[in-house]
């Protein structure tokens, strides 16, 4: 394992603090299996070394718009992603006889770790839904209808505004639970609220593109492999009272 | 598409944590709605920030690393003496049982003298990344069912020592010794179950074992200690 060479102006305490931040970033990916546990110390050291080498430049670019710790972690996170991209193939050449993720988890309380990861995924989903801006209320309502989750009047109200009662009647009619029927009711909802004349196929295409985009974002950075099914479970957990 | 800077990503993450996302500049919010990469990055960063320090591995202060290093060195020295006695003991036992093994009285392949490298002592022990990966691939496993290597994957030797494996059928084998810069130091042919290493200058070496088809059977690491140790 390499030792971190420190620029003279960085104190020992600062190095320790930075190492702690780097380790936080690296272990996020170790837990998710993107970085093998056996490589974690080397990855931590290489990121720390690179960060310290460029610290003056990194500090110079900081404008004070964000908290400095968050900014440092954002920089370290990009460095970590670079290492993963560069080394991923090499790491895969070594066939671990033990599942390091399980080994890592077994050292702590397995159930706590599992719950923590689930909570993290739910929170990530919550954040990603927040980015949908103007479509947020519409998308959440559509998810609830599509995945057959409990519907509250407030969910409808955020999207339908003064047409809430009308839309509630449309959406609470669950006699036919086929996807075809669901998209039919959703298209009627859109037509009522947005005063449009669109067909269920158009709604289906819009909804599927939103779903795909959300899955892409969920799976983009940390080796997650979410599907429509796992997303429905996360949504259920997210909306659980 | 121009992505958000690290600071803008951090700014979004802070806003999500503080519940002030809607107060972010419109341009940033619009970008997040359109850009999958930045949106995903913000979501990961926000979760990273939320992980308490206690949930990550404990970071030891640097002086602890120094102490750990000293302890590891001591353990390595102890392991060296233990492994050497075990390996030699096993080799002798096996030789007594198998008549195909060369006894010490038979001619032993000996490596030629190598000129000492003109490097600083510390550099001679630098690891070679590629060879290190190769060695790890063979660690604890043997590709060939015919040849079992008895010398440990990482072996600490003195200037005169022996690499040992199991070759009951006396198959022709090739041993290549490489220095830490991946340059060949020696190439030797043998059908015995060992080669003697003589006069290797102190430093880090890797060795490869090939069969007659030049299939790589094993890759190991040799640390040759200075003779005054």
Coordinates of C-alpha atoms in Angstrom, one line a residue:
Chain A
X1 CA 0.0 0.0 0.0
X2 CA 1.3 3.4 -1.0
X3 CA 1.9 6.1 1.6
X4 CA 0.3 9.5 1.1
X5 CA 2.9 12.2 0.6
X6 CA 1.6 15.4 2.0
X7 CA 2.3 18.9 0.7
X8 CA 4.1 20.9 3.4
X9 CA 1.2 23.3 3.9
X10 CA -1.3 20.5 4.8
X11 CA -1.3 19.6 8.4
X12 CA -1.4 16.0 9.7
X13 CA -4.9 16.6 11.1
X14 CA -6.1 17.8 7.7
X15 CA -4.7 14.7 6.1
X16 CA -6.6 12.6 8.6
X17 CA -9.8 14.4 7.9
X18 CA -9.3 14.1 4.1
X19 CA -8.6 10.4 4.5
X20 CA -11.8 10.0 6.4
X21 CA -13.7 11.6 3.6
X22 CA -12.0 9.5 0.9
X23 CA -12.7 6.4 2.9
X24 CA -16.4 7.4 3.2
X25 CA -16.6 7.7 -0.6
X26 CA -14.7 4.5 -1.4
X27 CA -16.6 2.4 1.1
X28 CA -19.9 3.5 -0.5
X29 CA -18.7 1.6 -3.6
X30 CA -17.2 -1.3 -1.6
X31 CA -20.5 -2.0 0.0
X32 CA -22.1 -2.0 -3.4
X33 CA -19.5 -4.3 -4.9
X34 CA -18.1 -1.8 -7.4
X35 CA -14.7 -1.9 -5.6
X36 CA -13.4 -5.2 -4.3
X37 CA -12.7 -5.0 -0.6
X38 CA -9.2 -6.2 -1.1
X39 CA -8.5 -3.1 -3.2
X40 CA -10.2 -0.5 -0.9
X41 CA -7.0 0.6 0.9
X42 CA -5.2 1.1 -2.4
X43 CA -8.1 3.1 -3.9
X44 CA -8.3 5.2 -0.8
X45 CA -4.6 6.0 -0.9
X46 CA -4.5 6.7 -4.6
X47 CA -7.5 9.1 -4.4
X48 CA -6.0 10.8 -1.3
X49 CA -2.6 11.2 -3.0
X50 CA -4.3 12.7 -6.1
X51 CA -6.4 15.0 -4.1
X52 CA -3.5 16.3 -2.0
X53 CA -1.5 16.8 -5.2
X54 CA -4.3 19.0 -6.6
X55 CA -5.5 20.5 -3.4
X56 CA -4.4 24.0 -4.2
X57 CA -6.2 24.0 -7.5
X58 CA -9.3 22.4 -6.0
X59 CA -9.4 25.1 -3.3
X60 CA -8.8 27.8 -5.9
X61 CA -11.9 26.7 -7.8
X62 CA -14.1 26.7 -4.8
X63 CA -16.5 29.7 -4.9
X64 CA -18.2 29.2 -1.6
X65 CA -21.6 28.3 -3.1
X66 CA -21.7 24.9 -1.4
X67 CA -20.4 23.6 1.9
X68 CA -16.7 22.8 1.6
X69 CA -17.0 19.2 2.9
X70 CA -19.7 18.5 0.4
X71 CA -17.5 20.0 -2.4
X72 CA -14.5 17.9 -1.3
X73 CA -16.6 14.8 -1.3
X74 CA -18.0 15.7 -4.8
X75 CA -14.4 16.0 -6.1
X76 CA -13.4 12.8 -4.4
X77 CA -16.4 11.1 -5.8
X78 CA -15.5 12.0 -9.4
X79 CA -11.9 10.8 -8.7
X80 CA -13.3 7.5 -7.3
X81 CA -15.5 7.0 -10.4
X82 CA -12.4 7.6 -12.6
X83 CA -10.5 4.9 -10.6
X84 CA -13.5 2.5 -10.9
X85 CA -13.8 3.1 -14.7
X86 CA -10.0 2.5 -15.1
X87 CA -9.6 -0.5 -12.9
X88 CA -12.9 -2.3 -13.2
X89 CA -11.7 -4.8 -15.8
X90 CA -8.5 -5.5 -14.0
X91 CA -10.4 -6.1 -10.7
X92 CA -12.8 -8.5 -12.5
X93 CA -9.8 -10.6 -13.6
X94 CA -9.3 -11.7 -10.0
X95 CA -11.9 -14.2 -9.0
X96 CA -12.6 -13.8 -5.3
X97 CA -13.3 -17.1 -3.6
X98 CA -15.4 -15.3 -1.1
X99 CA -18.0 -12.6 -1.6
X100 CA -16.3 -9.6 -0.1
X101 CA -19.6 -7.7 0.1
X102 CA -21.0 -10.4 2.3
X103 CA -17.8 -10.6 4.2
X104 CA -17.9 -6.9 4.7
X105 CA -21.5 -7.0 5.9
X106 CA -21.0 -10.0 8.1
X107 CA -18.6 -8.0 10.2
X108 CA -21.4 -5.6 11.1
X109 CA -25.0 -6.3 11.8
X110 CA -26.2 -7.7 8.5
X111 CA -29.8 -6.7 9.0
X112 CA -28.8 -3.2 9.9
X113 CA -26.6 -2.9 6.8
X114 CA -29.4 -4.2 4.6
X115 CA -31.8 -1.8 6.0
X116 CA -29.4 1.0 5.7
X117 CA -28.8 0.2 2.0
X118 CA -32.5 0.0 1.4
X119 CA -33.0 3.3 3.1
X120 CA -30.3 4.8 0.9
X121 CA -32.0 3.5 -2.2
X122 CA -35.3 4.9 -1.2
X123 CA -33.7 8.3 -0.4
X124 CA -32.0 8.3 -3.8
X125 CA -35.3 7.6 -5.5
X126 CA -36.9 10.4 -3.5
X127 CA -34.1 12.8 -4.7
X128 CA -34.3 11.7 -8.3
X129 CA -38.1 12.3 -8.3
X130 CA -37.5 15.8 -6.9
X131 CA -35.5 16.6 -10.1
X132 CA -38.5 16.0 -12.3
X133 CA -39.6 19.5 -11.4
X134 CA -43.0 20.4 -13.1
X135 CA -43.8 16.7 -13.8
X136 CA -43.1 15.6 -10.2
X137 CA -46.8 15.5 -9.0
X138 CA -48.0 13.9 -12.2
X139 CA -45.3 11.3 -12.2
X140 CA -45.8 10.3 -8.6
X141 CA -49.6 10.0 -9.2
X142 CA -49.0 7.9 -12.3
X143 CA -46.5 5.6 -10.4
X144 CA -49.1 5.1 -7.6
X145 CA -51.8 4.1 -10.1
X146 CA -49.5 2.0 -12.3
X147 CA -48.0 0.0 -9.4
X148 CA -51.3 -0.2 -7.6
X149 CA -50.1 1.7 -4.5
X150 CA -52.4 3.3 -2.0
X151 CA -53.8 6.6 -3.4
X152 CA -54.4 9.6 -1.3
X153 CA -56.5 12.6 -2.2
X154 CA -53.4 14.8 -1.6
X155 CA -51.6 12.9 -4.4
X156 CA -54.3 13.7 -6.8
X157 CA -54.7 17.3 -5.6
X158 CA -51.1 18.2 -6.3
X159 CA -51.6 17.3 -9.9
X160 CA -55.3 17.8 -10.6
X161 CA -55.8 21.0 -8.5
X162 CA -59.5 22.0 -8.8
X163 CA -60.4 18.8 -10.8
X164 CA -59.4 16.6 -7.9
X165 CA -62.8 15.0 -7.3
X166 CA -63.4 14.3 -10.9
X167 CA -60.0 12.6 -11.2
X168 CA -60.4 10.7 -8.0
X169 CA -63.6 9.1 -9.4
X170 CA -61.7 8.1 -12.5
X171 CA -58.7 6.7 -10.7
X172 CA -60.5 4.9 -7.9
X173 CA -62.4 2.8 -10.3
X174 CA -60.2 -0.3 -10.1
X175 CA -62.6 -2.9 -11.5
X176 CA -60.2 -3.6 -14.4
X177 CA -56.6 -3.7 -13.3
X178 CA -55.0 -4.5 -16.7
X179 CA -52.3 -2.2 -17.9
X180 CA -54.4 -1.3 -20.9
X181 CA -57.2 -0.2 -18.6
X182 CA -54.7 1.7 -16.3
X183 CA -53.4 3.7 -19.3
X184 CA -56.9 4.4 -20.5
X185 CA -57.8 5.9 -17.1
X186 CA -54.5 7.8 -17.0
X187 CA -55.1 9.3 -20.5
X188 CA -58.6 10.4 -19.4
X189 CA -57.0 12.0 -16.3
X190 CA -54.5 13.9 -18.4
X191 CA -57.3 15.0 -20.8
X192 CA -59.3 16.3 -17.8
X193 CA -56.5 18.1 -16.0
X194 CA -54.5 19.4 -18.9
X195 CA -57.4 19.9 -21.3
X196 CA -55.9 17.8 -24.0
X197 CA -57.1 15.1 -26.4
X198 CA -54.4 12.4 -26.1
X199 CA -54.7 8.6 -26.4
X200 CA -53.6 6.0 -23.9
X201 CA -50.7 5.0 -26.2
X202 CA -49.2 8.5 -25.9
X203 CA -49.5 8.3 -22.1
X204 CA -48.0 4.8 -22.1
X205 CA -45.0 6.1 -24.1
X206 CA -44.5 9.1 -21.9
X207 CA -44.8 7.0 -18.7
X208 CA -42.4 4.3 -20.0
X209 CA -39.8 7.0 -21.0
X210 CA -40.0 8.5 -17.5
X211 CA -39.7 5.0 -16.0
X212 CA -36.7 4.2 -18.1
X213 CA -35.0 7.5 -17.3
X214 CA -35.5 7.0 -13.6
X215 CA -34.1 3.5 -13.8
X216 CA -31.1 4.8 -15.8
X217 CA -30.4 7.4 -13.1
X218 CA -30.8 4.9 -10.3
X219 CA -28.4 2.5 -12.0
X220 CA -25.9 4.9 -13.4
X221 CA -23.2 5.4 -10.7
X222 CA -22.9 2.7 -8.3
X223 CA -23.5 -0.6 -10.0
X224 CA -27.1 -0.9 -8.9
X225 CA -29.3 -3.1 -11.1
X226 CA -32.8 -1.8 -10.5
X227 CA -35.6 -3.1 -12.6
X228 CA -39.3 -2.1 -12.9
X229 CA -40.0 -4.6 -10.1
X230 CA -37.4 -3.4 -7.7
X231 CA -38.5 0.2 -8.4
X232 CA -42.1 -0.7 -7.4
X233 CA -40.8 -2.1 -4.1
X234 CA -38.8 1.1 -3.4
X235 CA -41.8 3.2 -4.3
X236 CA -44.0 1.2 -1.9
X237 CA -41.4 1.7 0.8
X238 CA -41.2 5.3 0.0
X239 CA -44.9 5.9 0.3
X240 CA -45.4 3.7 3.3
X241 CA -46.9 5.8 6.0
Chain B
X1 CA -24.0 18.9 -22.9
X2 CA -21.9 20.7 -20.4
X3 CA -22.2 19.0 -17.0
X4 CA -22.4 20.7 -13.7
X5 CA -19.2 21.4 -11.9
X6 CA -18.3 19.6 -8.7
X7 CA -19.3 22.7 -6.7
X8 CA -22.7 22.9 -8.4
X9 CA -23.2 19.2 -7.7
X10 CA -22.3 19.9 -4.1
X11 CA -24.6 22.9 -4.1
X12 CA -27.5 20.7 -5.2
X13 CA -26.7 18.0 -2.7
X14 CA -26.6 20.6 0.1
X15 CA -30.0 22.0 -1.1
X16 CA -31.6 18.6 -1.1
X17 CA -30.3 18.0 2.5
X18 CA -31.5 21.3 3.7
X19 CA -34.9 21.1 1.9
X20 CA -34.1 24.2 -0.2
X21 CA -33.9 22.5 -3.6
X22 CA -36.6 24.7 -5.1
X23 CA -34.5 27.8 -4.2
X24 CA -31.7 26.7 -6.5
X25 CA -31.1 28.7 -9.7
X26 CA -33.5 27.7 -12.4
X27 CA -30.7 26.7 -14.8
X28 CA -29.3 24.1 -12.4
X29 CA -32.8 22.6 -11.8
X30 CA -33.5 22.5 -15.5
X31 CA -30.2 20.8 -16.1
X32 CA -30.9 18.2 -13.4
X33 CA -34.3 17.4 -15.0
X34 CA -32.5 16.8 -18.4
X35 CA -29.1 15.3 -17.5
X36 CA -29.1 11.7 -16.2
X37 CA -25.4 11.8 -15.3
X38 CA -25.6 14.9 -13.1
X39 CA -28.9 13.9 -11.5
X40 CA -27.5 10.5 -10.6
X41 CA -24.3 12.1 -9.3
X42 CA -26.3 14.4 -7.0
X43 CA -28.4 11.6 -5.7
X44 CA -25.3 9.5 -4.9
X45 CA -23.5 12.4 -3.3
X46 CA -26.5 13.3 -1.1
X47 CA -26.6 9.7 0.1
X48 CA -22.9 9.8 0.7
X49 CA -23.3 12.9 2.8
X50 CA -26.0 11.2 4.8
X51 CA -23.9 8.2 5.8
X52 CA -22.7 8.7 9.3
X53 CA -18.9 8.4 9.9
X54 CA -19.4 5.4 12.2
X55 CA -20.8 3.4 9.3
X56 CA -17.6 3.6 7.4
X57 CA -14.4 1.8 8.2
X58 CA -12.5 3.3 11.0
X59 CA -9.5 5.4 9.8
X60 CA -6.4 4.9 11.8
X61 CA -4.1 7.8 12.4
X62 CA -0.9 7.7 10.5
X63 CA 1.3 6.7 13.4
X64 CA -1.0 3.6 13.8
X65 CA -0.1 2.7 10.2
X66 CA 3.6 2.9 11.2
X67 CA 3.0 0.6 14.2
X68 CA 0.9 -1.7 12.0
X69 CA 3.7 -1.7 9.5
X70 CA 6.2 -2.7 12.1
X71 CA 4.0 -5.5 13.4
X72 CA 3.5 -6.7 9.8
X73 CA 7.2 -6.8 9.3
X74 CA 7.7 -8.8 12.4
X75 CA 4.9 -11.2 11.4
X76 CA 6.5 -11.5 7.9
X77 CA 9.9 -12.4 9.5
X78 CA 8.3 -15.0 11.7
X79 CA 6.2 -16.4 8.9
X80 CA 9.4 -16.6 6.7
X81 CA 11.2 -18.8 9.2
X82 CA 8.1 -20.9 9.7
X83 CA 7.3 -21.4 6.0
X84 CA 10.9 -22.2 5.2
X85 CA 11.1 -24.9 7.8
X86 CA 7.7 -26.3 6.7
X87 CA 8.5 -26.2 2.9
X88 CA 11.8 -27.8 3.3
X89 CA 10.4 -30.4 5.6
X90 CA 7.6 -31.2 3.1
X91 CA 10.0 -31.3 0.3
X92 CA 12.3 -33.8 2.1
X93 CA 9.3 -36.0 3.1
X94 CA 8.0 -36.0 -0.4
X95 CA 11.5 -36.8 -1.9
X96 CA 11.8 -39.7 0.4
X97 CA 8.6 -41.2 -0.9
X98 CA 9.0 -40.5 -4.7
X99 CA 12.0 -42.0 -6.5
X100 CA 11.6 -39.6 -9.5
X101 CA 12.7 -36.7 -7.4
X102 CA 16.3 -35.6 -7.7
X103 CA 18.2 -36.1 -4.5
X104 CA 20.5 -33.4 -3.4
X105 CA 23.4 -35.5 -4.7
X106 CA 22.2 -35.2 -8.3
X107 CA 23.2 -32.3 -10.4
X108 CA 21.1 -29.2 -9.5
X109 CA 20.3 -26.5 -12.0
X110 CA 21.9 -23.3 -10.8
X111 CA 21.1 -19.8 -12.0
X112 CA 23.9 -17.8 -13.3
X113 CA 25.3 -14.8 -11.5
X114 CA 23.4 -11.6 -12.2
X115 CA 25.1 -8.2 -12.1
X116 CA 23.7 -6.1 -9.2
X117 CA 21.4 -3.4 -10.4
X118 CA 22.6 0.2 -10.1
X119 CA 19.4 1.3 -8.4
X120 CA 18.6 2.8 -5.0
X121 CA 17.9 0.0 -2.5
X122 CA 14.3 1.1 -2.0
X123 CA 13.5 1.1 -5.7
X124 CA 14.7 -2.5 -6.0
X125 CA 11.8 -3.5 -3.8
X126 CA 9.1 -1.6 -5.8
X127 CA 6.2 -3.8 -6.9
X128 CA 5.4 -4.3 -10.6
X129 CA 1.7 -3.6 -11.0
X130 CA 1.1 -6.0 -13.9
X131 CA 3.2 -8.9 -12.5
X132 CA 1.5 -8.3 -9.1
X133 CA -1.9 -8.8 -10.7
X134 CA -0.7 -11.9 -12.4
X135 CA 0.7 -13.3 -9.2
X136 CA -2.5 -12.6 -7.3
X137 CA -4.4 -14.6 -10.0
X138 CA -2.3 -17.6 -9.1
X139 CA -2.3 -17.0 -5.3
X140 CA -3.6 -20.1 -3.6
X141 CA -4.5 -21.8 -6.8
X142 CA -2.7 -24.0 -9.3
X143 CA -3.7 -24.0 -12.9
X144 CA -2.1 -27.3 -13.6
X145 CA -3.2 -30.5 -11.8
X146 CA 0.2 -32.0 -12.6
X147 CA 2.4 -29.3 -11.0
X148 CA 1.8 -28.2 -7.5
X149 CA 4.0 -25.3 -6.4
X150 CA 5.2 -25.6 -2.9
X151 CA 7.1 -22.3 -2.6
X152 CA 4.7 -19.7 -1.2
X153 CA 3.2 -17.1 -3.5
X154 CA 5.3 -14.5 -1.8
X155 CA 8.6 -16.0 -0.6
X156 CA 11.3 -14.1 1.3
X157 CA 14.7 -15.6 0.4
X158 CA 18.3 -15.0 1.0
X159 CA 20.7 -14.7 -1.9
X160 CA 21.0 -18.5 -2.1
X161 CA 17.8 -20.4 -2.0
X162 CA 15.4 -22.7 -3.8
X163 CA 12.0 -22.6 -5.6
X164 CA 10.2 -25.9 -5.0
X165 CA 7.2 -27.5 -6.7
X166 CA 5.8 -31.0 -7.2
X167 CA 6.8 -32.6 -10.5
X168 CA 6.4 -36.4 -10.0
X169 CA 6.5 -37.2 -13.7
X170 CA 9.7 -35.2 -14.3
X171 CA 8.0 -33.1 -17.0
X172 CA 10.3 -30.6 -18.7
X173 CA 9.6 -27.1 -17.3
X174 CA 11.0 -23.6 -17.7
X175 CA 11.5 -21.1 -15.0
X176 CA 11.8 -17.4 -15.8
X177 CA 13.0 -15.0 -13.2
X178 CA 12.0 -11.3 -13.7
X179 CA 13.1 -8.3 -11.8
X180 CA 10.6 -5.7 -10.6
X181 CA 10.8 -3.9 -14.0
X182 CA 9.6 -7.0 -15.8
X183 CA 13.0 -7.7 -17.3
X184 CA 14.2 -11.2 -17.6
X185 CA 17.0 -12.0 -15.2
X186 CA 17.2 -15.7 -15.8
X187 CA 15.7 -18.4 -17.9
X188 CA 16.3 -22.0 -16.9
X189 CA 15.2 -25.4 -18.2
X190 CA 14.6 -28.2 -15.7
X191 CA 12.7 -31.4 -15.2
X192 CA 13.4 -31.4 -11.5
X193 CA 11.1 -30.3 -8.7
X194 CA 13.1 -27.3 -7.8
X195 CA 15.7 -24.8 -9.0
X196 CA 18.3 -23.2 -6.8
X197 CA 18.6 -19.5 -6.8
X198 CA 22.2 -18.3 -6.4
X199 CA 23.7 -14.9 -6.3
X200 CA 20.5 -12.9 -6.9
X201 CA 21.1 -9.4 -5.6
X202 CA 18.8 -8.1 -3.0
X203 CA 15.5 -6.8 -4.4
X204 CA 12.0 -7.8 -5.5
X205 CA 11.7 -10.5 -8.2
X206 CA 8.9 -12.4 -9.8
X207 CA 9.2 -15.9 -11.2
X208 CA 7.1 -17.8 -13.7
X209 CA 6.8 -21.5 -14.3
X210 CA 6.0 -22.7 -17.8
X211 CA 5.5 -26.1 -19.3
X212 CA 7.0 -27.3 -22.6
X213 CA 4.0 -25.7 -24.4
X214 CA 4.9 -22.4 -22.8
X215 CA 1.7 -22.4 -20.9
X216 CA 2.0 -20.3 -17.7
X217 CA 1.6 -22.7 -14.8
X218 CA 2.5 -20.3 -12.0
X219 CA 3.6 -16.8 -11.1
X220 CA 5.2 -16.0 -7.7
X221 CA 7.1 -13.3 -6.0
X222 CA 10.5 -13.5 -4.5
X223 CA 11.9 -11.0 -2.0
X224 CA 15.6 -11.4 -1.7
X225 CA 16.9 -9.9 1.4
X226 CA 20.3 -8.2 1.7
X227 CA 22.9 -10.7 2.6
X228 CA 23.8 -8.9 5.9
X229 CA 20.2 -9.5 7.2

